Coordinates of C-alpha atoms and ligand atoms in Angstrom, one line a residue:
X24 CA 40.6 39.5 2.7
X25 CA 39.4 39.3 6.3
X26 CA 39.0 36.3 8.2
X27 CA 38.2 34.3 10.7
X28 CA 40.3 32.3 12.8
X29 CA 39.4 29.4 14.5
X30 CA 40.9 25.9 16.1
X31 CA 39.2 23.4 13.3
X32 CA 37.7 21.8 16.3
X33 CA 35.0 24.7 16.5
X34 CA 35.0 25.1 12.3
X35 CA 31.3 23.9 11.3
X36 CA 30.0 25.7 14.7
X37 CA 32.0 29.0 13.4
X38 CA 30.6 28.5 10.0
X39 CA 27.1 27.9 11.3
X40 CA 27.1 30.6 13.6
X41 CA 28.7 33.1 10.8
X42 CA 25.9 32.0 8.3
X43 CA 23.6 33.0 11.1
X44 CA 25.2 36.4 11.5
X45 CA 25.0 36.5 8.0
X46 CA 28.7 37.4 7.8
X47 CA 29.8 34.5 6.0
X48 CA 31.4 35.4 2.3
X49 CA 30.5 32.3 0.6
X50 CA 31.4 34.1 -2.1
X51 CA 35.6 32.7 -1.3
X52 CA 36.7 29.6 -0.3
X53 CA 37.5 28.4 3.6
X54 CA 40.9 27.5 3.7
X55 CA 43.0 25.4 6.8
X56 CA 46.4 24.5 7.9
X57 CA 47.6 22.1 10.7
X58 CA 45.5 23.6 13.1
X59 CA 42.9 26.5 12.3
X60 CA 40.9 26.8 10.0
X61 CA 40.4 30.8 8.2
X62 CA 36.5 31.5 7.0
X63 CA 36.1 34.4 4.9
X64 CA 34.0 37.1 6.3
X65 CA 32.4 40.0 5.2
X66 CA 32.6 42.2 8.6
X67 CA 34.5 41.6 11.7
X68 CA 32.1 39.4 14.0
X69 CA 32.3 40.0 18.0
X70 CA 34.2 37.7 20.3
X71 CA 36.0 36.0 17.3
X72 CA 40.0 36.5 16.1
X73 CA 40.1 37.6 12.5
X74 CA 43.3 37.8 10.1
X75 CA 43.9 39.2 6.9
X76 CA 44.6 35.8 4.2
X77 CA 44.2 35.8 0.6
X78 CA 41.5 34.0 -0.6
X79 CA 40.5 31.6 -3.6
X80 CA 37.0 32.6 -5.1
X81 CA 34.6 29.7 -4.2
X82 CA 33.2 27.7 -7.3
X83 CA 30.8 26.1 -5.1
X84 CA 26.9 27.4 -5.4
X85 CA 25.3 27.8 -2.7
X86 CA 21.7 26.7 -3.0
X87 CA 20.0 29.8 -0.8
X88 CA 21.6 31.8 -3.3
X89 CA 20.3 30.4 -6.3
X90 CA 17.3 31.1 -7.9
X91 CA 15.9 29.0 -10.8
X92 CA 13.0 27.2 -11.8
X93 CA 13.5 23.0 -12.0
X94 CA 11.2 19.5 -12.2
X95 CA 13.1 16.6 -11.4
X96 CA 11.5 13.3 -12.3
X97 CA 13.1 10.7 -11.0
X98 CA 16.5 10.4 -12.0
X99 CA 16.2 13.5 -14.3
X100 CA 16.0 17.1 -13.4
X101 CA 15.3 19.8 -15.9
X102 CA 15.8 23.1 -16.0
X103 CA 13.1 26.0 -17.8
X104 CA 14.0 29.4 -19.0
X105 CA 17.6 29.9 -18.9
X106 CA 20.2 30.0 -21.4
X107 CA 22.3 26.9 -22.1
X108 CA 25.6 28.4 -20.4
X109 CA 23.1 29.7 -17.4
X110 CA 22.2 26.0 -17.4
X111 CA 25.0 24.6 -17.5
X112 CA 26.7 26.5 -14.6
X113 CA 23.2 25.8 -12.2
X114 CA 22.8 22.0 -13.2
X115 CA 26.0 21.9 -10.8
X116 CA 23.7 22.9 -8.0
X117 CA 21.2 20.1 -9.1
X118 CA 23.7 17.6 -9.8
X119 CA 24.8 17.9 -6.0
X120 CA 21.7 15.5 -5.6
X121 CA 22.9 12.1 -5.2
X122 CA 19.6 10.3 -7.3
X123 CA 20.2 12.8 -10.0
X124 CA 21.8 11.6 -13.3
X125 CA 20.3 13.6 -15.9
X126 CA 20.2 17.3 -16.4
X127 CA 18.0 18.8 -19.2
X128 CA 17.6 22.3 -20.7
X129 CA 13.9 22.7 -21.2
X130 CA 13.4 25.7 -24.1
X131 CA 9.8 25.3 -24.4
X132 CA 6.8 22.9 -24.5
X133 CA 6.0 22.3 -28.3
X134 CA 3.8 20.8 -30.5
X135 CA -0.2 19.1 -30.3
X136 CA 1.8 16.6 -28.3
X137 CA 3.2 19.4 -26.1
X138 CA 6.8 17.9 -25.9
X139 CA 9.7 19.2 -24.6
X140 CA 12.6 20.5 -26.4
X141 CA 15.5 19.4 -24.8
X142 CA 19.3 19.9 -24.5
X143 CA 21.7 17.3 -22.5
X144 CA 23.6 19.6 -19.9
X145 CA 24.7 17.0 -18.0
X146 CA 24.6 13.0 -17.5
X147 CA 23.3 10.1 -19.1
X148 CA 21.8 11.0 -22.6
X149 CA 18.3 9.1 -21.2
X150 CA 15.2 10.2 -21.3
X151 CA 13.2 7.4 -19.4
X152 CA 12.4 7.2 -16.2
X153 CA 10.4 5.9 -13.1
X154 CA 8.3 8.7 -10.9
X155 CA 6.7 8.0 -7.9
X156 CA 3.9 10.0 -7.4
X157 CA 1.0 10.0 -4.6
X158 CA 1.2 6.5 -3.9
X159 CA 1.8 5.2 -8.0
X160 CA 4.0 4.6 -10.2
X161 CA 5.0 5.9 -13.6
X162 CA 7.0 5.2 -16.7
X163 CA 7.8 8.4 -17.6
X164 CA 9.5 9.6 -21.2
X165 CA 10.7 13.6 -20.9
X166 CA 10.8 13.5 -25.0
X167 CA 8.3 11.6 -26.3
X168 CA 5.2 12.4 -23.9
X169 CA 4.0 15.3 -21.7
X170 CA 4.4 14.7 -18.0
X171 CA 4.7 17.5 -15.2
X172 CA 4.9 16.6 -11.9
X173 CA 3.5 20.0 -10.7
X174 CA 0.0 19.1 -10.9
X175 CA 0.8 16.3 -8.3
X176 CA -1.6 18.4 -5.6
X177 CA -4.4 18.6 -8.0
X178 CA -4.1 15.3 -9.4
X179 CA -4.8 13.9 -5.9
X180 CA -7.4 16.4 -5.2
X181 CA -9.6 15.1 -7.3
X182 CA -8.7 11.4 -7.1
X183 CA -9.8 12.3 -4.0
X184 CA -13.4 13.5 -4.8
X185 CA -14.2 10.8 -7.2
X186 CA -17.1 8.2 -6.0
X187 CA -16.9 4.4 -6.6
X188 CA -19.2 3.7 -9.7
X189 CA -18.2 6.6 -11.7
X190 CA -17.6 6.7 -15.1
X191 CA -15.5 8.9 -16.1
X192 CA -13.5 10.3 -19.5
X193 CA -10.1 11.8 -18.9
X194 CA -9.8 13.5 -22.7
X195 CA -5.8 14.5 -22.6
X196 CA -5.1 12.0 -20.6
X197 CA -1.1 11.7 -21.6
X198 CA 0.9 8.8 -19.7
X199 CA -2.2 8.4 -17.2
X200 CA -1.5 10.4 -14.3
X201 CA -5.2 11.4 -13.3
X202 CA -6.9 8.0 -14.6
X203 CA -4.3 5.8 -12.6
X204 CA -4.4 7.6 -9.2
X205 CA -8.2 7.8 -9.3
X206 CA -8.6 4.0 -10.7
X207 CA -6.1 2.9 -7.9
X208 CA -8.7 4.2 -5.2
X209 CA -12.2 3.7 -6.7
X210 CA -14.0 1.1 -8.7
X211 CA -14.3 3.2 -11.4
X212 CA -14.3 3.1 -15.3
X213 CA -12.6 5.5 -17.2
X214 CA -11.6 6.0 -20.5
X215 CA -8.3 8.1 -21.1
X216 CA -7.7 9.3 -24.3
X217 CA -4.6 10.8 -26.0
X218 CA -3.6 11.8 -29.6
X219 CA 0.1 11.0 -29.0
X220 CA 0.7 7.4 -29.9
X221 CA 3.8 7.2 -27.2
X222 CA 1.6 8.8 -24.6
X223 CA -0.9 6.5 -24.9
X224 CA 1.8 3.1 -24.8
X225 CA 3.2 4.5 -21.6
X226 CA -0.1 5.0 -20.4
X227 CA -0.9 0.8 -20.9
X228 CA 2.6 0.3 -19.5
X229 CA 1.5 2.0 -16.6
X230 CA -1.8 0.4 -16.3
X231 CA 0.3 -2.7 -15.8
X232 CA 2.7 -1.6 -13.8
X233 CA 0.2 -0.3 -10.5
X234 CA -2.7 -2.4 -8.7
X235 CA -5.7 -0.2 -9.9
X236 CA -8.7 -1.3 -8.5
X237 CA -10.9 0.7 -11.3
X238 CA -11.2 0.0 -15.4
X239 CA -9.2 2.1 -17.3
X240 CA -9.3 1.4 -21.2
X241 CA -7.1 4.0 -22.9
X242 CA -7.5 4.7 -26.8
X243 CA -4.8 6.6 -29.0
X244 CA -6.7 9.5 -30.8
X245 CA -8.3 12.9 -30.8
X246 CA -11.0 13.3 -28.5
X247 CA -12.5 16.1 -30.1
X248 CA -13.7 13.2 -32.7
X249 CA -13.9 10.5 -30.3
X250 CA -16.2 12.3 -27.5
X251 CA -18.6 13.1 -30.2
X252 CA -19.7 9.2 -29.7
X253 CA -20.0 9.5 -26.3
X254 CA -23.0 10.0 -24.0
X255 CA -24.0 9.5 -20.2
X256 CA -20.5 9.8 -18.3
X257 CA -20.2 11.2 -14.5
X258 CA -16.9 13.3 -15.1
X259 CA -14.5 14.6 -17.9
X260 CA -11.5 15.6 -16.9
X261 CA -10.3 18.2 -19.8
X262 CA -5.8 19.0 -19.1
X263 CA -5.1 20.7 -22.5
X264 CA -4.7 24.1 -20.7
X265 CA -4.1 26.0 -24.0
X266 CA -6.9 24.6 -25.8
X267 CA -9.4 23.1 -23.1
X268 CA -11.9 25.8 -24.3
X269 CA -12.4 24.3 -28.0
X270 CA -13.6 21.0 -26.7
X271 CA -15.8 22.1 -23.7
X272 CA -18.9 21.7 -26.3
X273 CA -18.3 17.8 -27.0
X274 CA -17.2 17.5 -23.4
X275 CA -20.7 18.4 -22.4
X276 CA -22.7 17.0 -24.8
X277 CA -21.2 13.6 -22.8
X278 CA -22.4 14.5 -19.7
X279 CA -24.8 13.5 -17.7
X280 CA -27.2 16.7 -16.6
X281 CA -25.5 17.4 -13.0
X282 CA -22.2 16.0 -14.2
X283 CA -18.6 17.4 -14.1
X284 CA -16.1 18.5 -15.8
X285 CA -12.7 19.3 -14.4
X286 CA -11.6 22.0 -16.5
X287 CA -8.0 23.4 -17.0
X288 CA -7.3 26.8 -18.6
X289 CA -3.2 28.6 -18.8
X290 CA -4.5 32.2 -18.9
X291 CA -4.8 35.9 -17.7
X292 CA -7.5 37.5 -15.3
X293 CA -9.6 38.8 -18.1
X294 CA -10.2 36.2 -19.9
X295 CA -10.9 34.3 -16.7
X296 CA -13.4 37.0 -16.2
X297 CA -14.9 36.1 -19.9
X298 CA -14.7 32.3 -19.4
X299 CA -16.8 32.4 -16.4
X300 CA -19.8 34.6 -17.9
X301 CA -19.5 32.1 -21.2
X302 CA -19.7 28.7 -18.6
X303 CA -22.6 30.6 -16.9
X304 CA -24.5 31.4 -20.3
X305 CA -24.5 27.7 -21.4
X306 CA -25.8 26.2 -18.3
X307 CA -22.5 25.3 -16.6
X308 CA -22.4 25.7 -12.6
X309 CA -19.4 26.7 -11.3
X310 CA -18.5 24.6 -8.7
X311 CA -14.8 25.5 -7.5
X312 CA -11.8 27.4 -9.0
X313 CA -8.6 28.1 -7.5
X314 CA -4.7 28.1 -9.4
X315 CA -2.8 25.3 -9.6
X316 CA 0.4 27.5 -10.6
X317 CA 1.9 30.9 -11.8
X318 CA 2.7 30.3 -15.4
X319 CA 3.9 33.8 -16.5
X320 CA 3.7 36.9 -15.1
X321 CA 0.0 37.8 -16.1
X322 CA -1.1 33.7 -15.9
X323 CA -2.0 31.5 -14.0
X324 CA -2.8 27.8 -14.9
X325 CA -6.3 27.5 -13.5
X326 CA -8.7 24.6 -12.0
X327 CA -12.0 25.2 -12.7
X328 CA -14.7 22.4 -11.8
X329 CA -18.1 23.2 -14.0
X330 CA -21.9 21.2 -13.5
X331 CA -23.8 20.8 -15.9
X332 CA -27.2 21.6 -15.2
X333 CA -30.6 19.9 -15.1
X334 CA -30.0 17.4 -12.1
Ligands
LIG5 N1 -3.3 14.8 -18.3 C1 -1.9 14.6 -18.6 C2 -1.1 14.9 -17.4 O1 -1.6 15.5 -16.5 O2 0.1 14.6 -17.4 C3 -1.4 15.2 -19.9 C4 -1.8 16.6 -20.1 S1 -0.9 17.4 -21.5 C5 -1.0 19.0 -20.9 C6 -2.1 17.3 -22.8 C7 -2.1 16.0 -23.5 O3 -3.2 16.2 -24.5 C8 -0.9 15.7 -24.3 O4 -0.4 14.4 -23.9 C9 -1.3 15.7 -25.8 O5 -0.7 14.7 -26.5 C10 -2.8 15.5 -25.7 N2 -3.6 16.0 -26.8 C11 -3.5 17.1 -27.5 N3 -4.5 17.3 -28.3 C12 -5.3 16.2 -28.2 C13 -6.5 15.8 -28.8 N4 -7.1 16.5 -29.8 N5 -7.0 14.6 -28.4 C14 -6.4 13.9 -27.5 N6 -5.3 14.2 -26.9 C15 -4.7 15.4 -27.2

């Protein structure tokens, strides 16, 4: 196996410069004696001395080369959409991070509750932790309640757009991402809503746990029933992205005429094409749409913000 050789004074510079040259075969190990060290090589770069060494195959992973889809939250990272041993051989790669303990195999988001189904690949069997997110905190529980921390962007975006005095009903609210960030800025009340009873007890821990300067009362049950009683708020935020669609009717019966609703929806472009003439046919404006993220290869999860008319 070629290689180069080189005073171990000048190694990292060698190394640097043969990743630059893109001649490096990270592929084997770099070995040394007393006073050189040998980099394997796949061609023979100008201006350096090369030998012919055996080589060791390199276990390391080298993270340009890899290619995988991961969350970390906190202390835990987890991978989606690979098989265990796949997982298992990347979570090395993860576990290179110094605040990771955990590594998870994610084979699916399940259930009403949309939890995760998870398998230990590495680490601490726990599935608790603290996220920091856009300035608050969470408890966060990767089993027992639905968290993703790729909606950070959007979460913020709307915090963001939300005026002091609004009330506001975030119906899927899980362990409070969107009510907390928004309460934090704006005097605000909101009521957040989730079916899952574990959601909704991280979601008071988390009241507690950040300086909001908004209400936010949070209630354990299914908004499609609990909406129904509702009249005359500013905003609904609606995250089910599966099943948004069935509660858009109760959602705007508790509207005020010119109010919002933040609407999310996981699918492809023709039935985006269908959602936006049905929005337009009962009276819903739309404001803004973009996507907040590729979800398979024919959808997206998308943001859609809708005004009801009459104001
Ligand atoms: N908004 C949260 C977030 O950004 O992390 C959670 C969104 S998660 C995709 C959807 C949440 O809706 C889950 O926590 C689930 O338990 C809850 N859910 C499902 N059906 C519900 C219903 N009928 N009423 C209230 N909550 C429901």
């Amino acid at each position: 196996m070629l290689h180069v050789k080189i005073e171990k004074k000048y190694g990292q510079e060698t190394i640097n410069k043969l990743k630059d040259l893109k001649l490096l075969d990270s592929n084997y190990k770099i070995s040394s004696d007393d006073a050189y060290i040998y980099i394997p090589v796949t061609g023979k770069p100008d201006g350096y001395n090369t030998v012919e060494r055996e080589a060791m195959k390199s276990s390391r992973i080298e993270p340009e080369r890899v290619s995988f889809s991961y969350d970390i939250i906190g202390s835990i990272a987890i991978i989606k959409g690979k098989s265990v041993d796949e997982s298992r051989y990347l979570s090395r790669f993860l576990t290179e991070r110094k605040n990771i303990k955990t590594v998870y195999l994610d084979s699916g988001i399940e259930g009403e509750f949309r939890t995760r189904n998870l398998t230990l690949l590495y680490g601490d069997p726990a599935y608790t932790t603290l996220y920091h997110e856009n300035g608050i905190r969470l408890n966060v529980d990767v089993a027992r309640a639905y968290f993703s921390p790729r909606l950070a962007s959007e979460r913020l975006r709307i915090a963001k757009e939300v005026r002091d005095g609004e009330s506001i009903i975030d119906m899927f609210a899980g362990i409070g991402p969107f009510s907390i960030l928004i309460a934090k800025n704006r005097m605000c009340n909101i009521i957040a809503i989730d079916k899952n009873p574990a959601a909704v007890e991280l979601l008071n821990k988390n009241i507690g746990l950040n300086r909001i300067m908004g209400h936010i009362t949070a209630i354990a049950g299914d908004s499609g029933m609990l909406v129904s009683e509702y009249s005359g708020f500013d905003r609904i935020i609606m995250n089910l992205p599966h099943d948004s669609i069935k509660f858009l009717p109760v959602a705007i019966d508790a509207i005020v005429p010119g109010g919002l609703i933040n609407y999310y929806e996981i699918c492809d472009l023709d039935t985006l094409e269908s959602r936006m003439e049905y929005f337009r046919e009962i009276g819903l404006e739309i404001v803004y749409k973009r996507i907040v993220h590729g979800f398979s290869k024919y959808q997206n999860m998308y943001s859609i913000e809708l005004k009801k008319s009459g104001r």
